[in-house]
Coordinates of C-alpha atoms and ligand atoms in Angstrom, one line a residue:
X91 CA 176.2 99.9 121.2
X92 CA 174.1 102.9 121.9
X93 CA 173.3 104.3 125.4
X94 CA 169.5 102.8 125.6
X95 CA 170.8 99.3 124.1
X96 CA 173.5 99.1 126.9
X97 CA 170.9 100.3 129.7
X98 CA 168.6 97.8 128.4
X99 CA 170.6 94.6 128.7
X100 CA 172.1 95.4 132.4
X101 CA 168.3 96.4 133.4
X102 CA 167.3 93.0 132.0
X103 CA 170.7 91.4 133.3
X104 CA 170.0 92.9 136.5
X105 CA 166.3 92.3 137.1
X106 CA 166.4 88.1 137.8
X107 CA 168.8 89.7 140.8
X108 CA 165.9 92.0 142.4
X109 CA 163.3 89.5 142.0
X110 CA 165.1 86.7 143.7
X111 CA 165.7 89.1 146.3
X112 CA 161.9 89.5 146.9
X113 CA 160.6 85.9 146.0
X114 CA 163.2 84.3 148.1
X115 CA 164.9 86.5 151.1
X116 CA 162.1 89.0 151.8
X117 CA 162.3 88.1 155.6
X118 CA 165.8 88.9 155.6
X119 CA 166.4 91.8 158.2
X120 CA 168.8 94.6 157.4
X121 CA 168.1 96.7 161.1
X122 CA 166.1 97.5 163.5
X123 CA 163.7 101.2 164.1
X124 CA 164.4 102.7 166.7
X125 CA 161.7 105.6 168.3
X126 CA 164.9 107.7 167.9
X127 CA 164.5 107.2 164.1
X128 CA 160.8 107.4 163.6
X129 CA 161.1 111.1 165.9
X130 CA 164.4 111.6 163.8
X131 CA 163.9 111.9 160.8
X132 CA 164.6 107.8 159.4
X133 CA 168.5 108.6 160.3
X134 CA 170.3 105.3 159.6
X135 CA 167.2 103.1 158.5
X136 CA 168.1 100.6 156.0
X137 CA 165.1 100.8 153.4
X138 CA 166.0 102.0 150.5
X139 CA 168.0 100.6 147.4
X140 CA 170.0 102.0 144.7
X141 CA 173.1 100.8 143.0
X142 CA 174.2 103.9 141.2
X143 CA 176.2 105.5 144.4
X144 CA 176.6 104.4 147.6
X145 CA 177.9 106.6 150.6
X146 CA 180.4 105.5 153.2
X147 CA 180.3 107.3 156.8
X148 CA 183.9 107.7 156.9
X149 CA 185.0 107.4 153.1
X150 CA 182.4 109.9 151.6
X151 CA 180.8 108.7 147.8
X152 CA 181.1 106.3 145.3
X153 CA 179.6 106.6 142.3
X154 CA 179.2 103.5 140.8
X155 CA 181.8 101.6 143.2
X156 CA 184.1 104.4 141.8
X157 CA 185.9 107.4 143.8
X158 CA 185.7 111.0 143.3
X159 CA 189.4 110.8 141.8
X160 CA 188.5 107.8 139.9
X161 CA 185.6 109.3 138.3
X162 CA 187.7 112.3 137.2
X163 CA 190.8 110.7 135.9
X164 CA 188.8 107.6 134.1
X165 CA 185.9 109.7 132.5
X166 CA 186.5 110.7 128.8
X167 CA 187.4 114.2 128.4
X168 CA 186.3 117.1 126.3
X169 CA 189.7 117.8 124.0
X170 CA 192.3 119.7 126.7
X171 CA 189.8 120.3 129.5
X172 CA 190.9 118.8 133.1
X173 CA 187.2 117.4 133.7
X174 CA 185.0 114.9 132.1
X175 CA 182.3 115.2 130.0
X176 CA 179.0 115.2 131.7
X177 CA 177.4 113.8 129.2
X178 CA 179.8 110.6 129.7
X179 CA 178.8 111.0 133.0
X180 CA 175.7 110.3 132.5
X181 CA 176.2 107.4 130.8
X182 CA 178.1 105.6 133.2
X183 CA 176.0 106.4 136.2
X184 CA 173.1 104.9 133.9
X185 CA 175.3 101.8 133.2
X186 CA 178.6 101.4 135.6
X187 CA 180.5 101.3 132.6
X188 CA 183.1 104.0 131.9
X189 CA 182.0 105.0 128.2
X190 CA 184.5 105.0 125.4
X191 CA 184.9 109.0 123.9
X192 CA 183.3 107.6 121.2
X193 CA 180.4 106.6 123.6
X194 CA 180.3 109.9 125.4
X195 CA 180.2 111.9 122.1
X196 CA 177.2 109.8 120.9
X197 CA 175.3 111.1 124.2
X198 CA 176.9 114.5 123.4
X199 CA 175.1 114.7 120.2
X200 CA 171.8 113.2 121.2
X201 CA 171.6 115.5 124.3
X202 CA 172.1 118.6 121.1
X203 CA 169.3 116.9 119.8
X204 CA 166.4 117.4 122.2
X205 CA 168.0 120.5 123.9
X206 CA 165.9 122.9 122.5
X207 CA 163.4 124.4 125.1
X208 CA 160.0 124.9 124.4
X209 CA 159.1 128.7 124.1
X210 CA 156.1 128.4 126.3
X211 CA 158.6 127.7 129.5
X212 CA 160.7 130.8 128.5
X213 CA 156.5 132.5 128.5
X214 CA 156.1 131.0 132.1
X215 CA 159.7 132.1 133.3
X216 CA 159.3 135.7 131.9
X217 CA 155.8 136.4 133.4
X218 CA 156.7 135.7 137.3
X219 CA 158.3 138.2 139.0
X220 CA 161.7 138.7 138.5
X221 CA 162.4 138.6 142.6
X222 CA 161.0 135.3 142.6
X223 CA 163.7 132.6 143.7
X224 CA 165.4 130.8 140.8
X225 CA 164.7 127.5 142.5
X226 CA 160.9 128.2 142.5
X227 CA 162.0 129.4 138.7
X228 CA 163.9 125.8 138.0
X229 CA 161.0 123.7 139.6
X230 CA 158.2 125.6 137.7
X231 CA 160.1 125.1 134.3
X232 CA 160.2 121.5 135.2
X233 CA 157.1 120.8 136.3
X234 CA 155.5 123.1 133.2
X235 CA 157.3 121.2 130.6
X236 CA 155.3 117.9 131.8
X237 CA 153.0 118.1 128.8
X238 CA 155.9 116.7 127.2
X239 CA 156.1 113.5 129.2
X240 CA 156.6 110.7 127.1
X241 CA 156.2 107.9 129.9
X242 CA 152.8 110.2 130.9
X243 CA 151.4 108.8 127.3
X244 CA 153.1 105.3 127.6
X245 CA 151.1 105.2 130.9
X246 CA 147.8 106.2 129.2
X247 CA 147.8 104.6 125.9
X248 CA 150.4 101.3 126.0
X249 CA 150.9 100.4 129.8
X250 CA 153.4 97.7 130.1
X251 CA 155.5 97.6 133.3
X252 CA 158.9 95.7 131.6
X253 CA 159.4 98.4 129.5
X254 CA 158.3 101.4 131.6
X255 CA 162.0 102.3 132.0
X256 CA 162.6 103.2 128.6
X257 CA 159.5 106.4 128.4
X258 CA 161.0 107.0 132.0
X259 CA 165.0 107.1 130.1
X260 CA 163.3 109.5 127.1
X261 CA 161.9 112.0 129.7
X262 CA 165.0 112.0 131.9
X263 CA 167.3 112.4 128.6
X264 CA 164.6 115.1 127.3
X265 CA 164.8 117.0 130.6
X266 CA 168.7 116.6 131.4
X267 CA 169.7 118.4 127.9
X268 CA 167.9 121.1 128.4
X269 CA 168.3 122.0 132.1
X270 CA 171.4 123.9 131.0
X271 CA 170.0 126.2 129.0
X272 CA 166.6 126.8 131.7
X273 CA 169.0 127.5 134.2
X274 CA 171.6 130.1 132.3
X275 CA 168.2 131.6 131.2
X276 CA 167.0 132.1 134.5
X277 CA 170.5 133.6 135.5
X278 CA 170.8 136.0 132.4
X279 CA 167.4 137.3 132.8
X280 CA 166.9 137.8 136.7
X281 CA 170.8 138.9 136.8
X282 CA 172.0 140.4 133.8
X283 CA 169.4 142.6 132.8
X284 CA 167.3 140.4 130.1
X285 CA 170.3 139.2 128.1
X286 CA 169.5 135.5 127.5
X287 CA 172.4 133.7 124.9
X288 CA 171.6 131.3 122.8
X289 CA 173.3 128.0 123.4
X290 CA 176.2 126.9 121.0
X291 CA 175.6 123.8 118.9
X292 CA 179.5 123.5 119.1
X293 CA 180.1 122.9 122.5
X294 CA 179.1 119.8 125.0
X295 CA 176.9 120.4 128.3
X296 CA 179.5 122.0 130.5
X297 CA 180.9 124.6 127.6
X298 CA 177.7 125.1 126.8
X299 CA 176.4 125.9 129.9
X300 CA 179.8 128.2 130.2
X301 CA 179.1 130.0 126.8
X302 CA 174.8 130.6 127.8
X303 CA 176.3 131.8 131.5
X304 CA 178.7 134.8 129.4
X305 CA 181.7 133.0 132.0
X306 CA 184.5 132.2 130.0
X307 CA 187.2 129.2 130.5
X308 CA 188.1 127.2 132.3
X309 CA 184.3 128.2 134.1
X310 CA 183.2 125.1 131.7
X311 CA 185.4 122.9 133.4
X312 CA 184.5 124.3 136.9
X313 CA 180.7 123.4 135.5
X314 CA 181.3 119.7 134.5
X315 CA 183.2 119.6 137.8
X316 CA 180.0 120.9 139.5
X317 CA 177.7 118.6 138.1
X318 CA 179.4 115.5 138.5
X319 CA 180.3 116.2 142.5
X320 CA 176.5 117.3 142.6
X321 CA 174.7 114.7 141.4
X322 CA 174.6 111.9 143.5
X323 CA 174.5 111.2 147.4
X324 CA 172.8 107.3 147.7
X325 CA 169.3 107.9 147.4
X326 CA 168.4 108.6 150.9
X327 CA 169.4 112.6 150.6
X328 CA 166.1 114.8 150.6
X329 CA 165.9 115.6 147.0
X330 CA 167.2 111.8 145.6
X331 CA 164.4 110.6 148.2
X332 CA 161.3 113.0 147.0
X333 CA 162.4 112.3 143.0
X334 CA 162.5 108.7 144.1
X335 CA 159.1 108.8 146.2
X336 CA 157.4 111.2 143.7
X337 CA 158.4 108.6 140.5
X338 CA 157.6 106.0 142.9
X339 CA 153.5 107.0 142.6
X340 CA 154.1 106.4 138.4
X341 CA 154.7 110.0 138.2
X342 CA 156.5 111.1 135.6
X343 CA 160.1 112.3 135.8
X344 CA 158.7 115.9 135.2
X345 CA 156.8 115.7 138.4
X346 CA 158.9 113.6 140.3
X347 CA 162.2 116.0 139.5
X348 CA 160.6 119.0 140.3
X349 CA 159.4 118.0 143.8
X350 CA 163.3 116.8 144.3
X351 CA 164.3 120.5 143.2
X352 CA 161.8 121.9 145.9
X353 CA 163.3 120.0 148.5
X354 CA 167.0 121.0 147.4
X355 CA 165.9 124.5 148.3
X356 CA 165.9 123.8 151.8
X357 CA 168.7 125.5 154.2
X358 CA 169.0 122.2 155.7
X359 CA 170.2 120.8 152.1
X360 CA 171.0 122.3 149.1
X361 CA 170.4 126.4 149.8
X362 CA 173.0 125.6 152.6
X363 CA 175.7 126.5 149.8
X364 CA 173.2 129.7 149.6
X365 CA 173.5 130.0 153.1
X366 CA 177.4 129.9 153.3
X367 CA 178.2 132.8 150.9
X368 CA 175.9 135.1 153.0
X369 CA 177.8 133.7 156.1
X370 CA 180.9 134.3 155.0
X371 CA 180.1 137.7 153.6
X372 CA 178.4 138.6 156.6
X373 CA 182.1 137.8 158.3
X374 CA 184.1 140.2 156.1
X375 CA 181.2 143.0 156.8
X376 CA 181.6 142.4 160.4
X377 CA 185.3 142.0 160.9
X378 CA 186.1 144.5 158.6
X379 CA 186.0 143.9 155.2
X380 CA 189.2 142.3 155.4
X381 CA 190.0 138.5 155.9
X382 CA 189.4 138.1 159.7
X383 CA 192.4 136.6 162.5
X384 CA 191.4 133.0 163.6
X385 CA 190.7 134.7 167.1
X386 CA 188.0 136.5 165.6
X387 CA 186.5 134.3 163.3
X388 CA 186.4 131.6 166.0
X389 CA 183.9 134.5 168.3
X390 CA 182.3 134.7 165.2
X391 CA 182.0 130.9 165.0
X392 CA 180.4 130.6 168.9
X393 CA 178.6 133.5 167.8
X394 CA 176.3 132.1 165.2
X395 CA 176.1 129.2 167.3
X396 CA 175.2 130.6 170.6
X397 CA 172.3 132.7 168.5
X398 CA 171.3 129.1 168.0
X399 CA 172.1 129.1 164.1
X400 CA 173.7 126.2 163.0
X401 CA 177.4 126.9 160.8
X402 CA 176.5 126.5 157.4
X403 CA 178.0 123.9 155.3
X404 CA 179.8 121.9 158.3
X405 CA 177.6 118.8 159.5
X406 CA 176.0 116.0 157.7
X407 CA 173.5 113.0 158.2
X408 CA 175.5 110.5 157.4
X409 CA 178.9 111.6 156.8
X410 CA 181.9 111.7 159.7
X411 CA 184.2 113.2 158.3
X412 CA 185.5 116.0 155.3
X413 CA 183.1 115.7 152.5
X414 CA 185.3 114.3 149.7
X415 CA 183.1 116.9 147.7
X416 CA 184.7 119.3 149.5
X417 CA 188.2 118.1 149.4
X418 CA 187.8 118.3 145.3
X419 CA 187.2 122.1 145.0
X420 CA 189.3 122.5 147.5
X421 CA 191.8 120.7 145.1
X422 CA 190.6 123.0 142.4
X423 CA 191.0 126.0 144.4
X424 CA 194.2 125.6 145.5
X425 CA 195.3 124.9 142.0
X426 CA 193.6 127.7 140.6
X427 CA 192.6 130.4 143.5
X428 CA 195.5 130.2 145.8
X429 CA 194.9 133.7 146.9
X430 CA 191.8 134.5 146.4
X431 CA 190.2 136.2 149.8
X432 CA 187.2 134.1 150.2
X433 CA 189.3 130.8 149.3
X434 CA 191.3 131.7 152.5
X435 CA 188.8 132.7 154.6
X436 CA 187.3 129.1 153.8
X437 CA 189.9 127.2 154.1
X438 CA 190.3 129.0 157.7
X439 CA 187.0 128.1 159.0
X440 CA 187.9 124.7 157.9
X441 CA 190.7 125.0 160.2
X442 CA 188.8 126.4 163.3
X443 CA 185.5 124.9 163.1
X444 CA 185.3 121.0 163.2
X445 CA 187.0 122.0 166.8
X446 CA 184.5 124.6 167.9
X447 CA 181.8 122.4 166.6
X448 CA 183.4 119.8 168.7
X449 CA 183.4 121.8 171.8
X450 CA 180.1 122.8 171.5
X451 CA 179.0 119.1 171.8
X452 CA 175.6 118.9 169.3
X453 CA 177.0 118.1 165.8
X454 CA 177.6 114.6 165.0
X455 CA 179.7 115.4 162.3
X456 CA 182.2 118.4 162.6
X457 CA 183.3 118.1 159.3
X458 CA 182.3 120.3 156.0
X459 CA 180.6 119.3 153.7
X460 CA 180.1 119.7 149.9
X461 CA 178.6 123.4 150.4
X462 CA 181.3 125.0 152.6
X463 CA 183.7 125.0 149.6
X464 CA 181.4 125.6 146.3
X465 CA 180.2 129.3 146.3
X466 CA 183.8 130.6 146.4
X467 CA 184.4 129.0 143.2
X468 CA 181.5 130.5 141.5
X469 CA 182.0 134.0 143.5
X470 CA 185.5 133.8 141.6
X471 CA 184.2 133.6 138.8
X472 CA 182.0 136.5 138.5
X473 CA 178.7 134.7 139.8
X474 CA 178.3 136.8 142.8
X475 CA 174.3 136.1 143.2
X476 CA 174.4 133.5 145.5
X477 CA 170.8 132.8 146.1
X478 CA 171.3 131.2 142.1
X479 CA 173.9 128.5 143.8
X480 CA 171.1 126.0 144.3
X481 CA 170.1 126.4 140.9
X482 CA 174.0 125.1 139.9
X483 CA 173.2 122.1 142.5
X484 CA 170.1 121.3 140.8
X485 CA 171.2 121.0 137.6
X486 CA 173.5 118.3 138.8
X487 CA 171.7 116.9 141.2
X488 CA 169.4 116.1 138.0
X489 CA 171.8 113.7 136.8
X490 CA 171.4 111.2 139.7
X491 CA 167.6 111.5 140.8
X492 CA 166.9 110.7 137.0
X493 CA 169.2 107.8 136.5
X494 CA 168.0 106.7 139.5
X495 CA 164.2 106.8 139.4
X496 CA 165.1 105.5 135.4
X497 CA 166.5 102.2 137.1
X498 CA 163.3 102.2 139.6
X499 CA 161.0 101.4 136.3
X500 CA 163.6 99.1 135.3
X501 CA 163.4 97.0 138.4
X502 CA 160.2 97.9 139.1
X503 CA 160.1 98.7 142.5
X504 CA 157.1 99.5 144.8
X505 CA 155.0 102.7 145.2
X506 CA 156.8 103.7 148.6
X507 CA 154.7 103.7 151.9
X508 CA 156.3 103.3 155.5
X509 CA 153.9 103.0 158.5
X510 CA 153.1 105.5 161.0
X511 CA 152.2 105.0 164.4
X512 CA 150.8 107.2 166.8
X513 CA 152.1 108.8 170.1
X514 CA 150.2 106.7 172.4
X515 CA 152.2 103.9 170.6
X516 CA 155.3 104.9 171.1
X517 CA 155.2 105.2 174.8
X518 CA 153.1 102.3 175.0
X519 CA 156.3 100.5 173.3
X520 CA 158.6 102.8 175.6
X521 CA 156.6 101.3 178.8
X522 CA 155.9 104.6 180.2
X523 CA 151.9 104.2 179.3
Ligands
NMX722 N1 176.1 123.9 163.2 C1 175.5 123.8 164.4 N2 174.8 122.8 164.8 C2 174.7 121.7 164.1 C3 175.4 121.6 162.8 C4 176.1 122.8 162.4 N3 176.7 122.8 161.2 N4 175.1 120.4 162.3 C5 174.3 119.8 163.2 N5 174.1 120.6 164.2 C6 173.2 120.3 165.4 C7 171.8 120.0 164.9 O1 171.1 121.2 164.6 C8 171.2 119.2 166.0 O2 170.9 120.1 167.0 P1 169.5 119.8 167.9 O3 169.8 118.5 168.7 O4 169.5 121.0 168.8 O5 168.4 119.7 167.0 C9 172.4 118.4 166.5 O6 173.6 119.1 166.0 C10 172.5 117.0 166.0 O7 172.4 117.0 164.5 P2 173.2 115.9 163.7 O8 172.6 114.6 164.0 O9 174.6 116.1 163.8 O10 172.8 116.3 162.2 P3 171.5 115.9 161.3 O11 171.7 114.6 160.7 O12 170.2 116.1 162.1 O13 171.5 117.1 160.2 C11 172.5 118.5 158.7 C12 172.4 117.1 159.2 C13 173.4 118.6 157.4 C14 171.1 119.0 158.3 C15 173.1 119.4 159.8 O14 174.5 119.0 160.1 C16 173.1 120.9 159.5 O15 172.1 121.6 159.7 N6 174.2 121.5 158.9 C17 174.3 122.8 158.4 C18 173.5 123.0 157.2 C19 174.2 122.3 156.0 O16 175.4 122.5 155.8 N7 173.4 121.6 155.2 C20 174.0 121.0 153.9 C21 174.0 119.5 153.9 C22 174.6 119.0 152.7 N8 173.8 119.3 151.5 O17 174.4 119.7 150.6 O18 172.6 119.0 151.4
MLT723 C1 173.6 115.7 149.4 O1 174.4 115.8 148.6 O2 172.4 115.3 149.1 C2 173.9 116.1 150.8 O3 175.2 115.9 151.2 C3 172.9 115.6 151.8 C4 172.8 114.2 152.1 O4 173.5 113.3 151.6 O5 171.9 113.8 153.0

């Protein structure tokens, strides 16, 4: 059965479940807010749902009830690569069923199918200044292609909210197949002097988006790798949460995606892996071009934080402890970059810091997270521009804001509004007013 027939029964399947939920428990209570969590940033408030990951404080993700390892080993694989396809990816984070390779290379050849990118995207990439940002590149690709939106027209001309989903699955399919090829072209023409390549009708997502990069093997297994880590972190992260909020409004997924990518280019989330390679860097210029002893990098360490920077890449909301993210490439690179430099220099911060971050007494979590480990992959491989990491996390972080807000539709779920309160009230509520 095809992808959209699959989807359709479990979002059928599934919906008697949310709508029991609401008609008949609606007063049950999952917590508590505190004033710590209005001021805090909604830390820990239980308020949203989603069913395609879920993240455990001390276990790290699961996508679909699966691990990290499980995901890797049990995905269908692209003849004698080491990672799945993403394509099959895709369709099990849609579904929770691991796809047959028969499954996976029907999505393979309906994401060829809509992959090709309009030209007028390419005519509003090429006139902004080439020193723009490639994320502000990314989100105005996204957000210019939503002339395309299919659930946009369903919205204006056939309205019916049981089958919004399936204009919602069209424009998240549409947009997914050809992210590849937007981002590559933002790469080749910011960084390799105006030398766009055309994608290869041969090869799935990942090769593809090794072949339009000019990286060769096994960089096409470092990109499926990439993607999958990348693209899902429950939906309260920053960008899952403005994708989910934006879609929430009966936005379309070109909207609602592109306001997710804008808030992935945040230090605080995704440009941390931005952040990291300019750390690092800014290590070897300091200590000497060489990698540093632990004595120095720890005065390093207490450096950045006593200038009151935080230590990229170490630290999360909700995590406490190593970033299973991170433990992967760090899998990968000590499989494939034993030696490299910047590998080591890693891998020695990852030694020194939870304890200095410790000592110093302000980070929850000590631990690194999915950032402190991914630009040294792509450094390896030739993609020194670090300020076009975020783009990489993007691109996968695509895969799991769509499938997500494509399952909001499907269950229908409100346009989201929290209540706000004022000052006064809070320290009326305190006592001390
Ligand atoms: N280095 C120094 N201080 C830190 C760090 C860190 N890596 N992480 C947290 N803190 C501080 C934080 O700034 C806060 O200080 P203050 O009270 O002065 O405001 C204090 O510790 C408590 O923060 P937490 O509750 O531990 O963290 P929170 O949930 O607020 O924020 C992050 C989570 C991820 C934003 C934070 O740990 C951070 O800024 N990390 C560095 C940036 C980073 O790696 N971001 C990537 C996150 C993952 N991603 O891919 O999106
Ligand atoms: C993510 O992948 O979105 C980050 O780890 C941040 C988060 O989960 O809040």
């Amino acid at each position: 059965m095809a992808l959209k027939d699959v989807l359709k029964q479990k979002i059928e399947a599934h919906r008697a479940r949310t709508t029991r939920l609401v008609k008949e428990h609606s007063d049950v209570k999952l917590g508590e807010v505190t004033i710590g969590q209005a001021i805090g940033g909604a830390r820990g408030v239980r308020c949203l749902v989603t069913d395609i990951s879920y993240l455990d404080p001390m276990e790290g993700i699961r996508f679909r009830g699966k691990t990290i390892p499980e995901v890797m080993n049990e995905l269908p694989k692209p003849k004698g690569k080491d990672y799945p396809y993403v394509e099959g990816f895709w369709y099990f984070l849609l579904t929770g069923d691991v796809p047959t390779m028969q499954q996976a290379e029907e999505v393979v050849a309906d994401f060829k199918a809509r992959q090709a990118v309009p030209q007028y995207v390419i005519d509003v990439l090429r006139a902004m200044p080439r020193d723009t940002h490639p994320m502000t590149m990314l989100s105005a690709a996204i957000v210019c292609m939503q002339r395309e939106s299919k659930f946009f027209k369903f919205y204006a001309e056939s309205w019916d909210r049981m089958k919004a989903w399936e204009p919602m699955y069209e424009d998240a399919t549409d947009i997914l197949s050809r992210l590849p090829s937007i981002a590559a072209y933002i790469y080749r023409m910011k960084y390799r002097g105006d030398t766009p390549i055309a994608p290869n009708p041969e090869l799935d997502l990942g090769g593809n988006f090794a072949h339009m990069m000019g990286i060769a093997p096994p960089y096409d297994d470092v990109a499926r790798m990439y993607f999958i880590l990348h693209s899902d972190h429950e939906s309260g992260n920053a960008s899952a949460h403005t994708t989910h909020l934006v879609a929430s409004t009966l936005s379309d997924a070109y909207y609602a995606l592109s306001g997710g990518m804008n808030a992935l280019a945040g230090p605080l989330h995704g440009l941390a892996n931005q952040e990291v390679l300019g750390w690092i860097q800014n290590v070897f210029a300091k200590l000497g071009g060489k990698v540093p002893t632990k004595e120095d990098l720890k005065k390093f360490l207490w450096d950045t934080l006593n200038s009151g920077q935080v230590i990229p890449g170490y630290g999360h909301a909700v995590l406490r402890k190593t970033d299973p993210r991170y433990m992967s490439q760090r899998e990968y690179c000590l499989k494939h970059l034993p030696n490299d430099q910047l590998f080591q220099v890693v891998s020695m911060i990852y030694e020194v810091a939870p304890d200095i971050l410790t000592e110093h007494g302000k980070a929850k979590n000590p631990w690194p997270n999915v950032d402190a480990q991914s630009g040294v992959i792509q450094w390896y491989y030739g993609l020194k521009e670090y300020d076009f990491y975020t783009v990489l996390f993007g691109v996968g972080r695509a895969i799991g804001v769509l499938a997500n807000i494509t399952w909001d539709r499907g269950l229908g779920y409100a346009i989201e509004r929290p209540k706000s309160l004022t000052t006064d009230m809070l320290e009326q509520a305190a006592g001390i007013r």
